[in-house]
Amino acid sequence: MATISIASDKGGVSKTTSAILFAAELALDGYKVALVDADLNQQAVAFGLKADIVGLTVLGDVREDNILTMLRKAEAENEVVIVDLPGGSSTLALKALHRSHFVLVPSQASLPDVRAAMKTIAQIDDAQELARTPIARAILWTRVLSGFESRSARHVRESVEAEGQVPILRTQIMERAAFREIHITGKVPRQVDPSSSAAANVTAFAGELLTRIASLSEAAA
């Protein structure tokens, strides 16, 4: 069992989309998954109302005063709990980070996004200090254009990767219409066209993240 938070200090980086794609992929693979929507916009809850995925439960109405109780219950009833955190710092976010085994930080390869990602990393460090135990984390590059990367985006990405201060997933979430459409249809790419590039992108992303989480469990054993 693992609790994974998806966190970003900035909007527009596909935080909620990444949370939905990961949760749905695991549920389609047979895991029992709870997606806890702590974001003010409640887009994951809206997706959950449309979706028909066995094993996936989307929970809303998350507040500072009930987040820990909700997480304990979700962890007891599911194999994986994924938390879509609100943007910015808050007591609610700190509580969820404190309880997380892994935190994923989505970011576009732009200077404002990377600065926001570093603020999120600092929040994870605060939660780690309070927990007195390491909290694993990684950056996920999102909304990457297929077949083209601007000079500025490449410079930002390569600079962050060269510094090596924060782990970065090898898999990137590409900019695809199929990912935007999940909020309209309630269906993820694997349900619409399992052989599509979008579906393969999600499978690779989820597989890499699961491998990282599994390695944490092995190290702790």
GROMACS .gro file of C-alpha atoms in nm:
model
  221
    1MET     CA    1   0.000   0.000   0.000
    2ALA     CA    2   0.124   0.349  -0.082
    3THR     CA    3  -0.004   0.704  -0.050
    4ILE     CA    4   0.110   0.928  -0.334
    5SER     CA    5   0.046   1.301  -0.345
    6ILE     CA    6   0.045   1.503  -0.667
    7ALA     CA    7   0.147   1.857  -0.578
    8SER     CA    8   0.222   2.184  -0.752
    9ASP     CA    9   0.239   2.544  -0.637
   10LYS     CA   10   0.122   2.656  -0.984
   11GLY     CA   11  -0.186   2.586  -1.192
   12GLY     CA   12  -0.185   2.474  -1.554
   13VAL     CA   13   0.080   2.203  -1.518
   14SER     CA   14  -0.159   1.906  -1.559
   15LYS     CA   15  -0.154   1.819  -1.189
   16THR     CA   16  -0.511   1.693  -1.176
   17THR     CA   17  -0.486   1.531  -1.520
   18SER     CA   18  -0.173   1.343  -1.409
   19ALA     CA   19  -0.348   1.230  -1.090
   20ILE     CA   20  -0.649   1.102  -1.285
   21LEU     CA   21  -0.439   0.927  -1.550
   22PHE     CA   22  -0.227   0.750  -1.287
   23ALA     CA   23  -0.523   0.649  -1.072
   24ALA     CA   24  -0.722   0.519  -1.369
   25GLU     CA   25  -0.424   0.327  -1.510
   26LEU     CA   26  -0.370   0.145  -1.180
   27ALA     CA   27  -0.740   0.066  -1.144
   28LEU     CA   28  -0.751  -0.072  -1.499
   29ASP     CA   29  -0.455  -0.292  -1.403
   30GLY     CA   30  -0.660  -0.439  -1.118
   31TYR     CA   31  -0.550  -0.231  -0.822
   32LYS     CA   32  -0.803  -0.094  -0.576
   33VAL     CA   33  -0.740   0.280  -0.591
   34ALA     CA   34  -0.874   0.584  -0.407
   35LEU     CA   35  -0.824   0.924  -0.569
   36VAL     CA   36  -0.864   1.192  -0.302
   37ASP     CA   37  -0.956   1.526  -0.461
   38ALA     CA   38  -0.830   1.797  -0.226
   39ASP     CA   39  -0.810   2.062  -0.500
   40LEU     CA   40  -1.056   2.350  -0.476
   41ASN     CA   41  -1.171   2.304  -0.837
   42GLN     CA   42  -1.281   1.943  -0.774
   43GLN     CA   43  -1.205   1.838  -1.132
   44ALA     CA   44  -1.115   1.484  -1.024
   45VAL     CA   45  -1.456   1.451  -0.858
   46ALA     CA   46  -1.620   1.573  -1.180
   47PHE     CA   47  -1.426   1.306  -1.370
   48GLY     CA   48  -1.529   1.042  -1.117
   49LEU     CA   49  -1.897   1.120  -1.168
   50LYS     CA   50  -1.860   1.040  -1.539
   51ALA     CA   51  -1.611   0.753  -1.519
   52ASP     CA   52  -1.690   0.383  -1.512
   53ILE     CA   53  -1.370   0.216  -1.393
   54VAL     CA   54  -1.390  -0.084  -1.162
   55GLY     CA   55  -1.166  -0.042  -0.859
   56LEU     CA   56  -1.144   0.337  -0.876
   57THR     CA   57  -1.309   0.551  -0.609
   58VAL     CA   58  -1.290   0.932  -0.622
   59LEU     CA   59  -1.337   1.111  -0.291
   60GLY     CA   60  -1.423   1.478  -0.252
   61ASP     CA   61  -1.528   1.716   0.025
   62VAL     CA   62  -1.174   1.717   0.162
   63ARG     CA   63  -1.098   1.976   0.427
   64GLU     CA   64  -0.822   2.061   0.667
   65ASP     CA   65  -1.022   1.914   0.955
   66ASN     CA   66  -1.098   1.579   0.787
   67ILE     CA   67  -0.800   1.506   0.559
   68LEU     CA   68  -0.621   1.274   0.803
   69THR     CA   69  -0.936   1.079   0.889
   70MET     CA   70  -1.017   1.046   0.519
   71LEU     CA   71  -0.667   0.928   0.436
   72ARG     CA   72  -0.666   0.668   0.713
   73LYS     CA   73  -0.998   0.527   0.588
   74ALA     CA   74  -0.888   0.534   0.224
   75GLU     CA   75  -0.561   0.360   0.309
   76ALA     CA   76  -0.745   0.088   0.503
   77GLU     CA   77  -0.980   0.016   0.212
   78ASN     CA   78  -0.748   0.050  -0.089
   79GLU     CA   79  -0.411  -0.066  -0.217
   80VAL     CA   80  -0.310   0.276  -0.349
   81VAL     CA   81  -0.422   0.623  -0.240
   82ILE     CA   82  -0.353   0.918  -0.470
   83VAL     CA   83  -0.404   1.271  -0.339
   84ASP     CA   84  -0.463   1.561  -0.577
   85LEU     CA   85  -0.343   1.847  -0.356
   86PRO     CA   86  -0.453   2.212  -0.376
   87GLY     CA   87  -0.205   2.463  -0.511
   88GLY     CA   88   0.005   2.667  -0.269
   89SER     CA   89   0.095   2.598   0.089
   90SER     CA   90  -0.173   2.510   0.345
   91THR     CA   91  -0.219   2.304   0.658
   92LEU     CA   92  -0.424   2.058   0.453
   93ALA     CA   93  -0.137   2.011   0.206
   94LEU     CA   94   0.119   1.980   0.485
   95LYS     CA   95  -0.086   1.707   0.653
   96ALA     CA   96  -0.117   1.510   0.329
   97LEU     CA   97   0.252   1.552   0.244
   98HIS     CA   98   0.344   1.441   0.594
   99ARG     CA   99   0.151   1.116   0.536
  100SER     CA  100   0.275   1.052   0.180
  101HIS     CA  101   0.522   0.784   0.078
  102PHE     CA  102   0.593   0.964  -0.248
  103VAL     CA  103   0.521   1.310  -0.389
  104LEU     CA  104   0.505   1.378  -0.761
  105VAL     CA  105   0.559   1.738  -0.873
  106PRO     CA  106   0.434   1.807  -1.229
  107SER     CA  107   0.602   2.096  -1.410
  108GLN     CA  108   0.629   2.237  -1.757
  109ALA     CA  109   0.977   2.317  -1.882
  110SER     CA  110   0.945   2.691  -1.825
  111LEU     CA  111   1.117   2.914  -1.572
  112PRO     CA  112   0.796   3.017  -1.385
  113ASP     CA  113   0.687   2.653  -1.361
  114VAL     CA  114   1.026   2.534  -1.237
  115ARG     CA  115   1.033   2.809  -0.975
  116ALA     CA  116   0.690   2.695  -0.858
  117ALA     CA  117   0.812   2.334  -0.855
  118MET     CA  118   1.103   2.433  -0.631
  119LYS     CA  119   0.858   2.601  -0.391
  120THR     CA  120   0.665   2.273  -0.379
  121ILE     CA  121   0.989   2.083  -0.314
  122ALA     CA  122   1.054   2.320  -0.020
  123GLN     CA  123   0.710   2.233   0.118
  124ILE     CA  124   0.796   1.864   0.092
  125ASP     CA  125   1.118   1.934   0.280
  126ASP     CA  126   0.916   2.102   0.558
  127ALA     CA  127   0.684   1.800   0.582
  128GLN     CA  128   0.985   1.570   0.584
  129GLU     CA  129   1.139   1.767   0.870
  130LEU     CA  130   0.818   1.735   1.070
  131ALA     CA  131   0.785   1.366   0.990
  132ARG     CA  132   1.153   1.302   1.073
  133THR     CA  133   1.158   1.050   0.793
  134PRO     CA  134   1.247   1.085   0.422
  135ILE     CA  135   0.964   1.163   0.180
  136ALA     CA  136   1.055   1.054  -0.173
  137ARG     CA  137   0.974   1.294  -0.453
  138ALA     CA  138   1.027   1.348  -0.825
  139ILE     CA  139   0.950   1.605  -1.092
  140LEU     CA  140   0.734   1.504  -1.387
  141TRP     CA  141   0.772   1.706  -1.706
  142THR     CA  142   0.425   1.771  -1.846
  143ARG     CA  143   0.259   1.916  -2.156
  144VAL     CA  144   0.569   1.837  -2.362
  145LEU     CA  145   0.519   1.903  -2.733
  146SER     CA  146   0.572   1.596  -2.947
  147GLY     CA  147   0.853   1.628  -3.202
  148PHE     CA  148   0.946   1.984  -3.107
  149GLU     CA  149   1.110   2.148  -2.808
  150SER     CA  150   1.181   2.520  -2.803
  151ARG     CA  151   1.530   2.642  -2.721
  152SER     CA  152   1.410   2.801  -2.398
  153ALA     CA  153   1.224   2.487  -2.286
  154ARG     CA  154   1.526   2.269  -2.361
  155HIS     CA  155   1.754   2.506  -2.168
  156VAL     CA  156   1.526   2.503  -1.863
  157ARG     CA  157   1.482   2.125  -1.868
  158GLU     CA  158   1.850   2.049  -1.920
  159SER     CA  159   1.953   2.297  -1.649
  160VAL     CA  160   1.726   2.134  -1.390
  161GLU     CA  161   1.833   1.785  -1.493
  162ALA     CA  162   2.203   1.882  -1.482
  163GLU     CA  163   2.173   2.014  -1.128
  164GLY     CA  164   2.051   1.674  -1.014
  165GLN     CA  165   1.905   1.809  -0.689
  166VAL     CA  166   1.561   1.656  -0.744
  167PRO     CA  167   1.490   1.320  -0.911
  168ILE     CA  168   1.309   1.353  -1.245
  169LEU     CA  169   1.099   1.084  -1.411
  170ARG     CA  170   1.238   0.973  -1.746
  171THR     CA  171   0.884   0.950  -1.882
  172GLN     CA  172   0.725   1.279  -1.984
  173ILE     CA  173   0.355   1.353  -2.017
  174MET     CA  174   0.308   1.478  -2.369
  175GLU     CA  175   0.069   1.750  -2.483
  176ARG     CA  176  -0.220   1.549  -2.626
  177ALA     CA  177  -0.585   1.623  -2.702
  178ALA     CA  178  -0.670   1.281  -2.557
  179PHE     CA  179  -0.557   1.398  -2.213
  180ARG     CA  180  -0.778   1.707  -2.225
  181GLU     CA  181  -1.076   1.501  -2.339
  182ILE     CA  182  -1.081   1.284  -2.026
  183HIS     CA  183  -1.252   1.568  -1.841
  184ILE     CA  184  -1.527   1.574  -2.103
  185THR     CA  185  -1.581   1.202  -2.161
  186GLY     CA  186  -1.487   1.048  -1.826
  187LYS     CA  187  -1.276   0.798  -2.021
  188VAL     CA  188  -0.896   0.771  -2.025
  189PRO     CA  189  -0.705   0.690  -2.347
  190ARG     CA  190  -0.669   0.322  -2.258
  191GLN     CA  191  -1.050   0.290  -2.257
  192VAL     CA  192  -1.093   0.476  -2.584
  193ASP     CA  193  -0.803   0.330  -2.785
  194PRO     CA  194  -0.562   0.098  -2.599
  195SER     CA  195  -0.320   0.101  -2.894
  196SER     CA  196  -0.291   0.482  -2.908
  197SER     CA  197   0.023   0.681  -2.836
  198ALA     CA  198  -0.163   0.854  -2.552
  199ALA     CA  199  -0.243   0.521  -2.386
  200ALA     CA  200   0.121   0.409  -2.423
  201ASN     CA  201   0.239   0.737  -2.270
  202VAL     CA  202   0.023   0.681  -1.961
  203THR     CA  203   0.132   0.318  -1.927
  204ALA     CA  204   0.499   0.420  -1.937
  205PHE     CA  205   0.443   0.698  -1.683
  206ALA     CA  206   0.252   0.476  -1.441
  207GLY     CA  207   0.500   0.192  -1.481
  208GLU     CA  208   0.800   0.410  -1.400
  209LEU     CA  209   0.630   0.564  -1.099
  210LEU     CA  210   0.528   0.223  -0.966
  211THR     CA  211   0.886   0.099  -1.006
  212ARG     CA  212   1.016   0.391  -0.802
  213ILE     CA  213   0.760   0.330  -0.528
  214ALA     CA  214   0.840  -0.043  -0.523
  215SER     CA  215   1.209   0.034  -0.479
  216LEU     CA  216   1.124   0.240  -0.170
  217SER     CA  217   0.941  -0.057  -0.019
  218GLU     CA  218   1.234  -0.287  -0.094
  219ALA     CA  219   1.480  -0.044   0.064
  220ALA     CA  220   1.267  -0.020   0.377
  221ALA     CA  221   1.233  -0.399   0.411
   0.00000   0.00000   0.00000
